Amino acid sequence: MNIGRDKHINLEIQSAFATDTFHGLSQIPKSLPCKWFYDENGSRLFEAITKTPEYYLTRVETMLLLDLVSELIEFIPHMAAVIEPGSGSSIKTRILLESQPKLQRYVPIDISEEFLFEAARQLRHDFPALKIAPLVADFTAPMPALTLDAEVERMVFFPGSTIGNFTPEEAKQLLRNIHTMAGKHAWLLIGVDMTQDEDILLAAYNDVAGLTAQFNKNILVRANRELGADFDPTYFSHRAYFNKRERRVEMHLVSEKNQEVKIHRQAFYFEQGESIHTENCYKYSRVDFELFAHECGWRFEHVWTDQQESNFGIFLLKSM
Ligand code: AVJ
């Protein structure tokens, strides 16, 4: 995903991390935003998670994508531009770009300029016929309008079930932002995990190799390194469970004992069993997601789903 992102730790990003950490650890219950998982180490751990047998999301989505790309032309005969908010250097993007013969332009959007330009350089090398037009922007905030002619048929690509990391309210805002940025004649191809089977979910977020636990604890390691905190990660344990009522997998770091952690001169107290809520991964049902998207200006067009081992779906939506 975001490998290489923090080779040179960006001061602006670091101070946002500090603000979020002080804020999150002062709340009751304590929490930390999951976007801080992805420093260089965390990105590498996430990559490794996607290769575990239990973590079906990436494997299934890639399989679905390999099948569906040849069908896209039936829906979008003149797809000329692909836009990807939060673009990585992912294999999924390449599958899409390779498969669309009429494609002229690819617009990756990412907040990290250094990472984005490096990925763009790679893509220019691998896809010389394609115009690669990177855009530095935070896709969770309103994005600048695209400089595309009105008649250019465009598709926004948002894979990975990343939408699941946002609360439903934030997710709606995001879908509206994408709608505003992409304009009237746009399509959206979006990966949404709809799996509700508790056993499958628990396995995926508690892999036997312990990589998800390391990934979760990495946020403490990062706080130690970047903020001078003194967390002892051995006294926090990884916990992931399915919150059925909210339809989300929650990840937590649970304090193993009463302890005090210092970040600079500020002390934070943890009781034994107290947790830091680090991530939500919402698992929408199909109807819920369709209605949800509709409220944000996106009409349901098609969905490709896995019927073998999960209920992962890739939705094709059309802007209204
Ligand atoms: C990158 C958001 C899709 O929610 O499954 C993996 C992150 N968290 N294991 C997900 C994650 C724990 C992942 N996404």
PDB file of C-alpha atoms and ligand atoms in Angstrom, residues 1 37-38 46 49 55 57 160-162 164-165 204-205 212 215 251 279-281 283, ligand 1:
ATOM      1  CA  MET A   1       0.000   0.000   0.000  1.00  0.00           C
ATOM      2  CA  PHE A  37      -1.092   2.680  11.041  1.00  0.00           C
ATOM      3  CA  TYR A  38       0.583   3.331   7.715  1.00  0.00           C
ATOM      4  CA  PHE A  46      -0.340  -4.503   5.888  1.00  0.00           C
ATOM      5  CA  ILE A  49      -1.390  -9.324   6.083  1.00  0.00           C
ATOM      6  CA  TYR A  55      -7.160 -12.241   5.053  1.00  0.00           C
ATOM      7  CA  LEU A  57     -10.209  -9.196   1.234  1.00  0.00           C
ATOM      8  CA  GLY A 160      -9.713  -2.142  -0.930  1.00  0.00           C
ATOM      9  CA  SER A 161     -12.880  -1.663   1.134  1.00  0.00           C
ATOM     10  CA  THR A 162     -11.218   1.516   2.361  1.00  0.00           C
ATOM     11  CA  GLY A 164     -15.222   0.615   5.560  1.00  0.00           C
ATOM     12  CA  ASN A 165     -12.709   2.500   7.691  1.00  0.00           C
ATOM     13  CA  ALA A 204      -9.203 -12.406   8.965  1.00  0.00           C
ATOM     14  CA  TYR A 205      -8.484  -9.893  11.725  1.00  0.00           C
ATOM     15  CA  THR A 212      -2.494  -8.108  12.447  1.00  0.00           C
ATOM     16  CA  PHE A 215       0.183  -4.091  12.647  1.00  0.00           C
ATOM     17  CA  MET A 251      -9.693  -3.382  16.551  1.00  0.00           C
ATOM     18  CA  GLU A 279      -9.914   0.837  13.905  1.00  0.00           C
ATOM     19  CA  ASN A 280     -13.395   0.179  12.553  1.00  0.00           C
ATOM     20  CA  CYS A 281     -13.976  -1.873   9.418  1.00  0.00           C
ATOM     21  CA  LYS A 283     -19.281  -4.410   6.653  1.00  0.00           C
TER      22      LYS A 283
HETATM   23  C1  AVJ B   1      -6.949  -1.489   4.393  1.00  0.00           C
HETATM   24  C2  AVJ B   1      -8.905  -0.784   5.491  1.00  0.00           C
HETATM   25  C3  AVJ B   1      -9.038  -2.518   3.915  1.00  0.00           C
HETATM   26  O1  AVJ B   1     -10.100  -2.813   7.016  1.00  0.00           O
HETATM   27  O2  AVJ B   1      -9.472  -4.767   6.385  1.00  0.00           O
HETATM   28  C4  AVJ B   1      -6.329  -5.013   7.787  1.00  0.00           C
HETATM   29  C5  AVJ B   1      -7.058  -2.624   7.114  1.00  0.00           C
HETATM   30  N1  AVJ B   1      -7.007  -3.732   9.363  1.00  0.00           N
HETATM   31  N2  AVJ B   1      -6.304  -5.705   8.944  1.00  0.00           N
HETATM   32  C6  AVJ B   1      -9.272  -3.572   6.512  1.00  0.00           C
HETATM   33  C7  AVJ B   1      -6.799  -3.767   8.050  1.00  0.00           C
HETATM   34  C8  AVJ B   1      -6.694  -4.929   9.885  1.00  0.00           C
HETATM   35  C9  AVJ B   1      -7.958  -2.989   5.995  1.00  0.00           C
HETATM   36  N3  AVJ B   1      -8.222  -1.941   4.974  1.00  0.00           N
END
